[in-house]
Amino acid sequence: MKTAFVFPGQGAQYVGMATDFMEKEPEFAAVLSNFDSVHGTELARIMAEGPEDLLKETKYTQPAILFHSLCALKSFQIRSGLRPDFVAGHSLGEFSALVANGTLDWSDALHLVHKRGEFMIEANAGVPFAMAAVIGLDAQTVLDICAEAEATGLVRAVNFNTLTQTVISGTESGVAKASELARAQGAKRVLPLVVGGPFHTPLIHQASEWLIREMKDIEFKDAEIPLVSNLDALPNTVGAVSREKLGLQIISPVLWVDCVRRMIDGGVGRFIEFGPQKVLGGMIKNIDKDVQIFNLDKLADLDALLEALSAGQDTNEPE
């Protein structure tokens, strides 16, 4: 059975994240301290103490989730020699995955996602926007709804999370119209999302341009372990290609369902999610209930995870 390591994106954060990993491994804390020193931030304090509203700000959320995910991964690697056959991440989680397969340095990845968060907010300054999760409709129906709602305002299907959960993003008017149409089509729920911009749409095209410039002088190494990209759901090991895809990913849909299917078609039957909470595990289980899902969020769960892996015991149920 092949194994994939996967990494969550924005929305999984919580106050207190990664503190247990840093207490166990002081070198992890040193990485975060260096980040704060270089960027003039207080991310370590915000992660440990909050307030939650500040942690939710995209420029803090993104490096916080990446840092937590990599603390979990590296703590696991200290105890286990298990090597993945594929890596993948959801949106910003793709940066975590690129550290996991050796393409990016940890500190470089922290810097890039911090800047990425700033760019994603700044690129849409002053334009009314919205995002919402449509639950209970298939992806094609959501695509058709967005096409119809475009007459009101730009709106796109941007996160294909499961077979029946698709996130839409765009102008406030476009998302409102698409949400209305989705309810009329029988959506079980349409949940507005608290976000800082119309992510993964052309409305933040400047963020893509700024990020491409920011990545220009960052080393992206070739890897042995392929990353399955959000952009096209294709495996890749070439560093320069990963850099190019990250620049486009910020304004393009996250093809998560296709990524998971690509890995399963490649022989993956076991997914290990590293990072806060169990967001991706639930999504993957909804895409294919027969695969095994394991998660590592807190240090206290590491022994149980290693035992479950050894026994082949699934630790996640579909939501």
XYZ file of C-alpha atoms in Angstrom:
319
model
C 0.000 0.000 0.000
C 1.362 3.417 -0.973
C 1.250 6.386 1.397
C 0.590 10.095 0.859
C 1.432 12.877 3.314
C -1.130 15.701 3.112
C -1.261 19.182 4.644
C -4.248 21.458 5.419
C -4.899 25.020 4.350
C -6.457 28.085 5.907
C -9.302 27.624 8.375
C -7.854 24.899 10.613
C -6.030 27.269 12.997
C -6.661 27.533 16.751
C -5.069 29.376 19.677
C -2.390 27.217 21.303
C -1.400 25.434 18.114
C 2.105 23.893 17.959
C 3.017 24.869 21.543
C 3.386 21.228 22.614
C 5.706 20.434 19.701
C 7.914 23.439 20.509
C 8.160 22.472 24.184
C 9.397 19.031 23.163
C 11.787 20.203 20.417
C 13.411 23.604 21.176
C 14.790 23.814 17.622
C 11.204 24.195 16.364
C 10.737 27.219 18.624
C 13.997 28.637 17.276
C 12.614 28.532 13.719
C 9.552 30.510 14.779
C 11.629 32.959 16.811
C 13.839 33.588 13.794
C 10.741 34.179 11.637
C 9.451 36.784 14.086
C 12.868 38.461 14.256
C 13.224 38.663 10.463
C 9.662 39.840 9.773
C 9.079 42.044 12.816
C 6.040 39.984 13.839
C 4.819 38.311 17.021
C 3.527 35.113 15.478
C 4.811 32.947 18.340
C 2.815 34.982 20.868
C -0.288 35.162 18.661
C -0.254 31.391 18.134
C 0.167 30.714 21.843
C -2.124 33.365 23.329
C -4.320 34.752 20.558
C -6.541 36.652 20.350
C -8.347 34.346 17.942
C -9.450 37.233 15.713
C -5.819 38.204 15.136
C -4.783 34.623 14.449
C -7.526 34.489 11.800
C -5.864 37.281 9.821
C -4.540 35.693 6.651
C -0.975 37.008 7.031
C -0.740 35.186 10.399
C -2.981 32.212 9.688
C -0.959 30.972 6.741
C 2.495 30.789 8.406
C 0.890 29.505 11.621
C -0.735 26.550 9.881
C 2.390 25.794 7.847
C 4.554 25.918 10.988
C 2.209 23.659 12.948
C 2.004 21.182 10.072
C 5.779 20.954 9.778
C 6.247 20.587 13.544
C 3.873 17.622 13.392
C 5.642 16.157 10.363
C 9.147 16.523 11.782
C 8.085 15.114 15.171
C 6.706 12.104 13.324
C 9.888 11.714 11.282
C 11.999 11.677 14.459
C 10.101 8.547 15.505
C 9.284 6.934 12.150
C 11.165 6.163 8.969
C 7.993 5.984 6.877
C 8.560 7.733 3.554
C 5.616 8.950 1.459
C 5.055 8.033 -2.168
C 3.281 11.354 -2.795
C 2.768 14.657 -0.994
C -0.048 17.155 -1.464
C -1.537 20.155 0.309
C -4.750 22.137 0.136
C -4.064 25.690 -1.076
C -1.417 27.079 1.333
C -0.846 23.463 2.432
C 0.967 22.976 -0.864
C 3.862 24.989 0.590
C 4.006 22.582 3.553
C 4.032 19.677 1.124
C 6.944 21.218 -0.784
C 8.950 21.375 2.443
C 8.017 17.758 3.129
C 9.421 16.556 -0.208
C 12.545 18.723 0.048
C 11.705 21.301 -2.629
C 11.561 24.245 -0.211
C 13.472 25.176 2.927
C 11.270 25.536 6.037
C 12.269 29.171 6.651
C 11.766 30.094 2.993
C 8.309 28.520 3.042
C 7.342 30.479 6.187
C 8.473 33.699 4.539
C 6.578 32.970 1.326
C 3.258 32.098 2.952
C 3.473 35.175 5.187
C 3.979 37.360 2.106
C 1.342 35.358 0.221
C -1.182 36.168 2.952
C -0.346 39.872 2.802
C -0.570 39.873 -0.994
C -3.938 38.093 -1.040
C -5.425 40.800 1.201
C -3.773 43.793 -0.449
C -4.663 42.689 -3.987
C -8.370 43.188 -3.409
C -8.374 46.301 -1.232
C -11.669 48.177 -1.474
C -13.634 45.706 -3.617
C -16.677 44.060 -1.921
C -16.153 40.272 -1.977
C -17.436 37.039 -0.487
C -16.795 33.312 -0.342
C -19.215 30.512 0.548
C -19.224 26.730 0.811
C -21.984 25.024 -1.171
C -22.864 21.658 0.368
C -25.062 18.998 -1.159
C -24.662 19.745 -4.867
C -22.287 18.111 -7.335
C -19.451 20.146 -8.825
C -20.963 20.493 -12.294
C -24.163 21.941 -10.873
C -22.141 24.517 -8.928
C -20.159 25.389 -12.073
C -23.413 25.909 -13.972
C -24.805 28.067 -11.167
C -21.694 30.253 -11.176
C -21.925 30.666 -14.953
C -25.531 31.852 -14.599
C -24.700 34.172 -11.681
C -21.855 35.847 -13.634
C -24.448 38.204 -15.140
C -24.761 39.710 -11.657
C -21.091 39.736 -10.687
C -17.933 37.662 -10.975
C -18.203 34.375 -9.085
C -16.215 31.192 -9.550
C -16.113 27.667 -8.154
C -12.692 27.666 -6.522
C -12.297 24.782 -4.066
C -13.505 21.350 -5.177
C -13.245 19.812 -1.714
C -15.447 16.717 -1.967
C -17.975 15.309 -4.421
C -20.691 17.433 -2.780
C -18.785 20.363 -1.249
C -17.561 23.177 -3.465
C -16.453 26.633 -2.361
C -17.425 29.667 -4.454
C -15.589 32.989 -4.452
C -15.903 36.365 -6.113
C -17.690 39.676 -5.870
C -20.203 40.139 -3.080
C -23.060 40.409 -5.581
C -21.931 37.413 -7.616
C -21.573 35.133 -4.596
C -24.948 36.292 -3.239
C -26.657 35.445 -6.547
C -24.897 32.089 -6.824
C -25.855 31.271 -3.222
C -29.482 32.065 -3.994
C -29.400 29.831 -7.072
C -27.712 27.038 -5.128
C -30.430 27.029 -2.487
C -33.060 26.972 -5.232
C -31.271 23.964 -6.793
C -31.533 22.048 -3.511
C -28.231 22.681 -1.759
C -28.331 21.318 1.788
C -26.407 24.333 3.066
C -24.675 27.415 1.724
C -22.248 28.614 4.378
C -20.677 32.086 4.117
C -16.948 31.956 4.921
C -15.062 34.544 6.951
C -12.097 35.339 4.701
C -9.886 38.276 3.771
C -10.457 38.302 0.032
C -11.945 36.537 -3.001
C -9.273 33.859 -2.954
C -8.424 31.759 -6.012
C -10.116 34.150 -8.443
C -8.801 36.641 -11.027
C -9.925 39.447 -8.683
C -6.621 39.045 -6.832
C -4.441 38.707 -9.931
C -1.958 41.204 -8.475
C -1.270 38.782 -5.611
C -0.144 36.229 -8.176
C 2.189 38.739 -9.808
C 3.641 39.838 -6.470
C 4.145 36.251 -5.295
C 5.887 35.293 -8.549
C 8.328 38.160 -7.993
C 8.804 37.183 -4.337
C 9.627 33.572 -5.307
C 12.092 34.554 -8.027
C 15.148 34.487 -5.751
C 13.989 31.553 -3.573
C 15.596 28.179 -4.253
C 13.154 25.487 -5.380
C 15.034 22.199 -5.483
C 14.115 19.184 -7.582
C 12.576 16.444 -5.436
C 12.468 12.649 -5.409
C 8.947 12.483 -3.984
C 6.290 13.910 -6.337
C 3.894 16.620 -5.264
C 0.381 16.407 -6.728
C -0.456 20.008 -7.584
C -3.728 21.806 -6.804
C -3.470 23.497 -10.188
C -3.788 20.445 -12.441
C -3.741 17.380 -10.137
C -0.544 16.178 -11.826
C 2.503 14.826 -9.963
C 5.685 16.866 -10.270
C 9.243 16.731 -8.922
C 10.842 19.648 -10.814
C 11.452 22.639 -8.539
C 11.089 25.269 -11.249
C 7.707 23.809 -12.245
C 6.535 23.859 -8.625
C 7.460 27.541 -8.393
C 5.513 28.312 -11.565
C 2.436 26.414 -10.402
C 2.398 28.167 -7.010
C 2.255 31.503 -8.798
C -0.829 30.415 -10.731
C -2.466 28.490 -7.887
C -3.321 31.673 -5.993
C -5.802 32.728 -8.729
C -6.896 29.241 -9.846
C -9.293 26.610 -8.481
C -8.016 24.071 -5.950
C -8.712 20.711 -7.605
C -8.602 18.733 -4.358
C -10.965 15.936 -5.446
C -8.847 15.348 -8.566
C -5.640 15.427 -6.478
C -6.954 12.740 -4.135
C -8.191 10.609 -7.013
C -4.841 10.965 -8.780
C -3.022 9.635 -5.720
C -5.492 6.789 -5.242
C -5.150 5.873 -8.926
C -1.383 5.878 -8.313
C -1.756 3.202 -5.658
C -2.227 5.267 -2.489
C -4.417 3.579 0.088
C -3.144 5.422 3.163
C -3.198 9.181 3.817
C -1.502 10.843 6.779
C -2.577 14.413 7.511
C -0.102 16.601 9.383
C -1.469 19.794 10.879
C -4.194 21.357 12.994
C -7.469 19.447 13.283
C -8.688 16.833 10.762
C -10.055 18.905 7.888
C -8.457 17.038 4.997
C -9.056 13.632 6.536
C -12.789 14.274 6.491
C -12.668 15.471 2.887
C -10.651 12.474 1.714
C -12.958 10.029 3.479
C -15.898 11.607 1.671
C -14.122 11.197 -1.661
C -13.230 7.523 -1.049
C -14.448 5.782 2.101
C -12.191 2.775 1.520
C -8.845 4.517 2.039
C -7.109 4.665 5.413
C -6.796 8.074 7.088
C -4.412 9.016 9.884
C -3.884 12.407 11.519
C -1.290 14.129 13.679
C -2.412 17.377 15.285
C -1.024 17.225 18.843
C 2.178 15.734 20.233
C 0.151 13.677 22.714
C -1.378 11.813 19.757
C 1.971 10.688 18.291
C 2.274 7.354 20.109
C -1.307 6.429 19.223
C -0.665 7.359 15.600
C 2.421 5.170 15.383
C 0.515 2.265 16.940
C -2.438 2.770 14.583
C -0.151 2.863 11.562
C 1.534 -0.322 12.677
C -1.827 -2.015 13.112
C -3.340 -0.478 9.973
C -6.196 1.024 11.972
C -8.051 3.885 10.301
C -8.394 6.901 12.608
C -10.942 8.976 10.709
C -14.572 8.463 9.775
C -16.460 10.263 6.985
C -18.374 13.333 8.118
